[in-house]
Short mmCIF file of C-alpha atoms in Angstrom, two decimals:
data_model
loop_
_atom_site.label_atom_id
_atom_site.label_comp_id
_atom_site.label_asym_id
_atom_site.label_seq_id
_atom_site.Cartn_x
_atom_site.Cartn_y
_atom_site.Cartn_z
CA MET A 1 33.90 -7.44 -6.44
CA ASN A 2 33.24 -11.09 -5.56
CA ALA A 3 30.02 -13.06 -5.94
CA THR A 4 29.10 -12.73 -2.26
CA HIS A 5 29.40 -8.95 -2.39
CA LEU A 6 27.33 -8.82 -5.59
CA ARG A 7 24.58 -10.89 -3.97
CA MET A 8 24.63 -8.58 -0.93
CA LYS A 9 24.32 -5.50 -3.13
CA ALA A 10 21.56 -7.05 -5.22
CA ASN A 11 19.60 -7.95 -2.10
CA ALA A 12 20.11 -4.45 -0.69
CA PHE A 13 18.67 -2.89 -3.86
CA TYR A 14 15.79 -5.37 -3.73
CA GLN A 15 15.03 -4.45 -0.10
CA LEU A 16 15.18 -0.77 -1.04
CA THR A 17 11.97 -1.24 -3.05
CA LYS A 18 10.06 -2.57 0.01
CA PRO A 19 9.14 -5.88 -1.66
CA GLY A 20 6.44 -6.75 0.87
CA ILE A 21 4.53 -3.60 -0.06
CA ILE A 22 5.19 -4.16 -3.77
CA ARG A 23 3.59 -7.61 -3.63
CA LEU A 24 0.41 -6.11 -2.20
CA LEU A 25 0.34 -3.29 -4.75
CA VAL A 26 0.87 -5.74 -7.60
CA LEU A 27 -2.05 -7.83 -6.34
CA THR A 28 -4.36 -4.82 -6.36
CA THR A 29 -3.21 -3.99 -9.88
CA ILE A 30 -3.86 -7.53 -11.14
CA CYS A 31 -7.28 -7.61 -9.54
CA THR A 32 -8.33 -4.28 -10.98
CA MET A 33 -7.22 -5.36 -14.46
CA ILE A 34 -9.32 -8.51 -14.11
CA VAL A 35 -12.36 -6.45 -13.09
CA ALA A 36 -11.80 -4.04 -15.99
CA THR A 37 -11.48 -6.93 -18.45
CA ARG A 38 -14.21 -9.06 -16.84
CA GLY A 39 -11.80 -11.92 -17.34
CA PHE A 40 -8.06 -12.48 -17.63
CA PRO A 41 -6.18 -9.60 -19.30
CA GLU A 42 -4.02 -10.12 -22.36
CA PRO A 43 -0.84 -11.74 -20.93
CA PHE A 44 1.70 -9.33 -22.45
CA LEU A 45 -0.27 -6.29 -21.27
CA LEU A 46 -0.62 -7.82 -17.80
CA ILE A 47 3.08 -8.60 -17.47
CA MET A 48 4.27 -5.22 -18.74
CA THR A 49 1.77 -3.34 -16.55
CA LEU A 50 2.89 -5.25 -13.47
CA ILE A 51 6.57 -4.70 -14.24
CA GLY A 52 6.02 -0.99 -14.85
CA THR A 53 3.90 -0.61 -11.71
CA ALA A 54 6.42 -2.47 -9.56
CA MET A 55 9.28 -0.34 -10.88
CA VAL A 56 7.49 2.99 -10.32
CA CYS A 57 6.35 1.99 -6.82
CA GLY A 58 9.79 0.59 -5.98
CA SER A 59 11.34 3.90 -7.03
CA ALA A 60 9.02 5.85 -4.72
CA ASN A 61 9.79 3.45 -1.86
CA ALA A 62 13.52 3.90 -2.41
CA ILE A 63 13.22 7.69 -2.23
CA ASN A 64 11.21 7.28 0.96
CA MET A 65 14.06 5.28 2.48
CA VAL A 66 16.62 7.91 1.49
CA TRP A 67 14.58 10.72 3.04
CA ASP A 68 13.67 8.76 6.19
CA GLN A 69 16.98 7.08 6.98
CA ASP A 70 17.43 9.22 10.11
CA ILE A 71 14.16 8.09 11.68
CA ASP A 72 14.51 4.55 10.29
CA ALA A 73 17.62 4.20 12.44
CA ILE A 74 15.58 4.98 15.57
CA MET A 75 12.75 2.46 15.10
CA ASN A 76 13.28 -1.27 15.56
CA ARG A 77 10.93 -2.05 12.67
CA THR A 78 13.09 -0.18 10.17
CA ALA A 79 16.60 -0.39 11.62
CA HIS A 80 17.53 -3.20 9.21
CA ARG A 81 16.95 -1.14 6.05
CA PRO A 82 19.96 -0.97 3.68
CA LEU A 83 20.71 2.74 4.07
CA VAL A 84 20.67 2.40 7.87
CA THR A 85 22.95 -0.66 7.86
CA GLY A 86 25.32 0.90 5.33
CA ASP A 87 24.78 -1.76 2.66
CA LEU A 88 23.95 1.09 0.27
CA ASN A 89 24.78 4.78 0.21
CA GLU A 90 22.54 7.68 -0.75
CA ARG A 91 24.01 8.09 -4.22
CA GLU A 92 23.50 4.42 -5.07
CA ALA A 93 19.92 4.56 -3.79
CA LEU A 94 19.02 7.73 -5.70
CA VAL A 95 20.54 6.54 -8.99
CA PHE A 96 18.69 3.25 -8.60
CA ALA A 97 15.41 5.04 -7.78
CA ALA A 98 15.75 7.32 -10.81
CA ALA A 99 16.58 4.45 -13.14
CA ILE A 100 13.73 2.16 -12.19
CA GLY A 101 11.27 5.04 -11.87
CA LEU A 102 11.99 6.31 -15.38
CA GLY A 103 12.05 2.76 -16.72
CA GLY A 104 8.68 2.00 -15.14
CA VAL A 105 7.07 5.13 -16.61
CA LEU A 106 8.41 4.31 -20.08
CA ILE A 107 7.12 0.74 -19.85
CA LEU A 108 3.66 1.92 -18.82
CA THR A 109 3.63 4.56 -21.56
CA TYR A 110 4.67 2.34 -24.47
CA PHE A 111 3.36 -1.07 -23.45
CA ALA A 112 0.20 -0.09 -21.52
CA THR A 113 -1.38 3.36 -21.98
CA PRO A 114 -0.32 6.98 -21.40
CA MET A 115 -3.08 7.26 -18.77
CA ALA A 116 -1.56 4.32 -16.87
CA ALA A 117 1.82 6.07 -16.97
CA LEU A 118 0.23 9.30 -15.74
CA MET A 119 -1.32 7.48 -12.78
CA GLY A 120 2.09 5.95 -12.03
CA ILE A 121 3.73 9.38 -12.02
CA ALA A 122 0.95 10.79 -9.81
CA GLY A 123 1.26 7.94 -7.32
CA HIS A 124 5.05 8.28 -7.24
CA ALA A 125 4.85 12.04 -6.59
CA PHE A 126 2.18 11.61 -3.93
CA TYR A 127 4.22 9.08 -1.95
CA SER A 128 7.78 10.29 -2.43
CA VAL A 129 7.10 14.02 -2.18
CA ILE A 130 3.70 14.88 -0.68
CA TYR A 131 3.63 12.11 1.95
CA THR A 132 7.32 11.47 2.63
CA MET A 133 8.66 15.01 2.51
CA PHE A 134 5.71 17.04 3.79
CA LEU A 135 2.96 15.08 5.52
CA LYS A 136 4.75 12.36 7.48
CA ARG A 137 6.68 14.58 9.89
CA ASN A 138 4.27 17.50 10.05
CA THR A 139 0.69 16.35 10.63
CA PRO A 140 -1.18 13.55 12.43
CA GLN A 141 -3.24 13.28 9.23
CA ASN A 142 -0.09 12.00 7.51
CA ILE A 143 -1.27 8.45 6.93
CA VAL A 144 -4.87 9.52 6.23
CA ILE A 145 -3.93 11.77 3.31
CA GLY A 146 -0.86 9.72 2.45
CA GLY A 147 -2.98 6.61 2.14
CA ALA A 148 -3.91 7.80 -1.34
CA ALA A 149 -0.37 7.00 -2.51
CA GLY A 150 -0.84 3.26 -2.09
CA ALA A 151 -4.22 3.45 -3.82
CA PHE A 152 -2.83 4.48 -7.22
CA PRO A 153 -1.88 1.00 -8.53
CA PRO A 154 -5.54 0.03 -9.11
CA LEU A 155 -5.90 3.19 -11.18
CA ILE A 156 -2.81 2.16 -13.14
CA GLY A 157 -4.28 -1.29 -13.74
CA TRP A 158 -7.66 0.01 -14.83
CA ALA A 159 -6.15 2.63 -17.14
CA ALA A 160 -3.83 0.02 -18.66
CA VAL A 161 -6.86 -2.00 -19.79
CA THR A 162 -9.31 0.76 -20.73
CA GLY A 163 -7.20 3.86 -21.31
CA ASP A 164 -9.34 5.84 -18.86
CA LEU A 165 -10.85 5.57 -15.37
CA SER A 166 -14.30 4.64 -14.08
CA TRP A 167 -16.33 4.69 -10.87
CA THR A 168 -15.30 1.09 -10.17
CA ALA A 169 -11.63 2.04 -10.35
CA TRP A 170 -12.18 4.97 -8.00
CA LEU A 171 -14.10 2.77 -5.54
CA ILE A 172 -11.18 0.34 -5.43
CA PHE A 173 -8.94 3.38 -4.90
CA ALA A 174 -11.21 4.42 -2.02
CA LEU A 175 -11.06 0.95 -0.47
CA ILE A 176 -7.26 1.03 -0.22
CA PHE A 177 -7.37 4.66 0.89
CA LEU A 178 -9.68 3.64 3.78
CA TRP A 179 -7.66 0.51 4.61
CA THR A 180 -4.33 2.29 5.06
CA PRO A 181 -4.97 4.36 8.24
CA PRO A 182 -6.32 1.55 10.46
CA HIS A 183 -3.56 -0.74 9.20
CA PHE A 184 -0.80 1.67 10.23
CA TRP A 185 -2.52 2.91 13.38
CA ALA A 186 -2.82 -0.68 14.60
CA LEU A 187 0.91 -1.13 13.99
CA THR A 188 1.61 2.07 15.91
CA LEU A 189 -0.45 0.79 18.86
CA ALA A 190 1.32 -2.58 18.68
CA ARG A 191 4.72 -0.85 18.84
CA PRO A 192 4.06 1.90 21.39
CA GLY A 193 6.63 4.64 21.66
CA GLU A 194 8.51 4.01 18.40
CA TYR A 195 6.94 6.82 16.40
CA ALA A 196 7.10 9.18 19.37
CA ARG A 197 10.84 8.55 19.75
CA ALA A 198 11.28 9.19 16.02
CA GLY A 199 9.31 12.43 16.21
CA VAL A 200 6.63 11.27 13.77
CA PRO A 201 3.21 12.71 14.74
CA MET A 202 1.12 9.60 14.18
CA LEU A 203 -2.43 9.82 15.57
CA PRO A 204 -1.69 7.77 18.73
CA VAL A 205 1.14 10.18 19.53
CA THR A 206 -0.90 13.37 19.06
CA ALA A 207 -4.48 12.36 19.94
CA GLY A 208 -3.87 9.45 22.29
CA GLU A 209 -4.46 5.74 22.02
CA ALA A 210 -8.15 5.79 22.97
CA ALA A 211 -8.98 8.20 20.14
CA THR A 212 -6.92 6.10 17.76
CA ARG A 213 -8.86 2.95 18.66
CA ARG A 214 -12.14 4.77 17.93
CA HIS A 215 -10.79 5.93 14.59
CA ILE A 216 -9.75 2.37 13.71
CA THR A 217 -13.30 1.16 14.36
CA ALA A 218 -14.81 3.96 12.26
CA TYR A 219 -12.50 3.19 9.37
CA ALA A 220 -13.25 -0.54 9.64
CA VAL A 221 -16.96 0.21 9.24
CA ALA A 222 -16.26 2.51 6.28
CA LEU A 223 -14.10 -0.23 4.75
CA LEU A 224 -16.95 -2.72 5.00
CA LEU A 225 -19.31 -0.31 3.24
CA ALA A 226 -16.75 0.46 0.52
CA SER A 227 -16.21 -3.24 -0.18
CA LEU A 228 -19.96 -3.73 -0.63
CA ALA A 229 -20.14 -0.67 -2.90
CA ILE A 230 -17.44 -2.18 -5.12
CA GLY A 231 -19.49 -5.34 -5.49
CA TRP A 232 -22.57 -3.36 -6.49
CA GLN A 233 -20.74 -1.05 -8.91
CA ALA A 234 -18.77 -3.88 -10.55
CA GLY A 235 -21.78 -6.18 -10.80
CA LEU A 236 -20.18 -8.94 -8.73
CA GLY A 237 -22.14 -11.92 -7.47
CA TYR A 238 -23.27 -13.37 -4.16
CA PRO A 239 -19.95 -15.18 -3.45
CA TYR A 240 -18.13 -11.84 -3.42
CA PHE A 241 -20.76 -10.14 -1.26
CA ALA A 242 -20.58 -13.02 1.24
CA ALA A 243 -16.79 -12.78 1.39
CA ALA A 244 -16.86 -8.98 1.69
CA ALA A 245 -19.41 -9.12 4.50
CA LEU A 246 -17.48 -11.79 6.41
CA LEU A 247 -14.08 -10.11 6.00
CA GLY A 248 -15.41 -6.63 6.76
CA GLY A 249 -17.38 -7.94 9.72
CA ARG A 250 -14.28 -9.61 11.12
CA PHE A 251 -12.30 -6.37 10.74
CA VAL A 252 -14.98 -4.48 12.67
CA GLN A 253 -15.12 -7.21 15.31
CA LEU A 254 -11.36 -7.05 15.90
CA ALA A 255 -11.48 -3.24 16.02
CA LEU A 256 -14.23 -3.34 18.65
CA ALA A 257 -12.26 -5.94 20.62
CA LEU A 258 -9.28 -3.57 20.57
CA GLN A 259 -11.51 -0.84 22.01
CA ARG A 260 -12.76 -3.13 24.78
CA THR A 261 -9.33 -4.64 25.51
CA PRO A 262 -6.66 -2.03 24.69
CA THR A 263 -3.63 -4.32 24.74
CA GLU A 264 -0.69 -4.86 22.42
CA PRO A 265 -1.88 -8.40 21.47
CA ALA A 266 -5.25 -6.93 20.46
CA ALA A 267 -3.48 -4.31 18.34
CA TRP A 268 -1.35 -7.01 16.73
CA ALA A 269 -4.52 -8.95 15.96
CA VAL A 270 -5.95 -5.97 14.06
CA PHE A 271 -2.68 -5.38 12.25
CA GLY A 272 -2.27 -9.03 11.35
CA PHE A 273 -5.80 -9.30 10.00
CA SER A 274 -5.42 -6.06 8.05
CA ASN A 275 -2.46 -7.63 6.24
CA ALA A 276 -4.59 -10.60 5.20
CA TYR A 277 -7.73 -8.58 4.51
CA LEU A 278 -6.77 -7.08 1.14
CA PHE A 279 -5.30 -10.35 -0.15
CA LEU A 280 -8.48 -12.22 0.78
CA LEU A 281 -10.87 -9.57 -0.50
CA PHE A 282 -9.13 -9.19 -3.84
CA GLY A 283 -8.88 -12.95 -4.07
CA ALA A 284 -12.67 -13.04 -3.63
CA ILE A 285 -13.09 -10.56 -6.51
CA ILE A 286 -10.91 -12.70 -8.78
CA ALA A 287 -12.73 -15.88 -7.75
CA ASP A 288 -16.14 -14.29 -8.26
CA ILE A 289 -15.31 -13.11 -11.78
CA GLY A 290 -13.72 -16.47 -12.62
CA TRP A 291 -16.75 -18.31 -11.27
CA GLY A 292 -19.12 -16.04 -13.13
CA GLY A 293 -17.12 -16.42 -16.35
#
């Protein structure tokens, strides 16, 4: 096995974890740990929690790719994934998923807290089993209920610092839970027909695009309210509230524009902003706590 082949395999395993999603989940974990600490967490605890979280989430993502490789081959957005291209086989993917999943749980258990490990296991099960194997192909509420899977990393981060959970942690969970449906529905509207061809009953496929646009607006409003509730519960300052109001207001504005002008560019605008929204909002939380400290 030459160096080029090794690099190809290593990159294929890396892509199997869905690194773009992992980066976002790690950010939410860091932010929640900062809120729980009201400052910067102890470096070793932070590093080990992030490694454990990334490994557990990467394992769940890998199992998702194994289960969904048939529909991934149909959609342009996912046709490059390593199981579809043949860069990896199912056995390699499953062994890798098991290894990093178990490793992540052990890291969270011994270097963070047992509660953090329990939240990692719960999030893994919710995404890889409840969402991937049951919800995704069987109900238009797939991404609504399944959105909880991506909301577990903040619970991991909070539990790693405190050993338990609080209302602030659950509000951050709720924020990501509310963010997920409009994010994915906007993508579905921006790529019309892909999910229908794959047989995935996303809301635009089952309820129509007009209903989906109304749902996106409703969730954008709920997201704005949840972001303000986090600021109140966590005792954040005016800089955070200003950022939350501006970001949430922009999300609502783009959602309303999508209702008025139901075009693919308008859907891409919502999707693109939704990608930036969480990074900017959590950045505002970190900045507010740093400024206040």
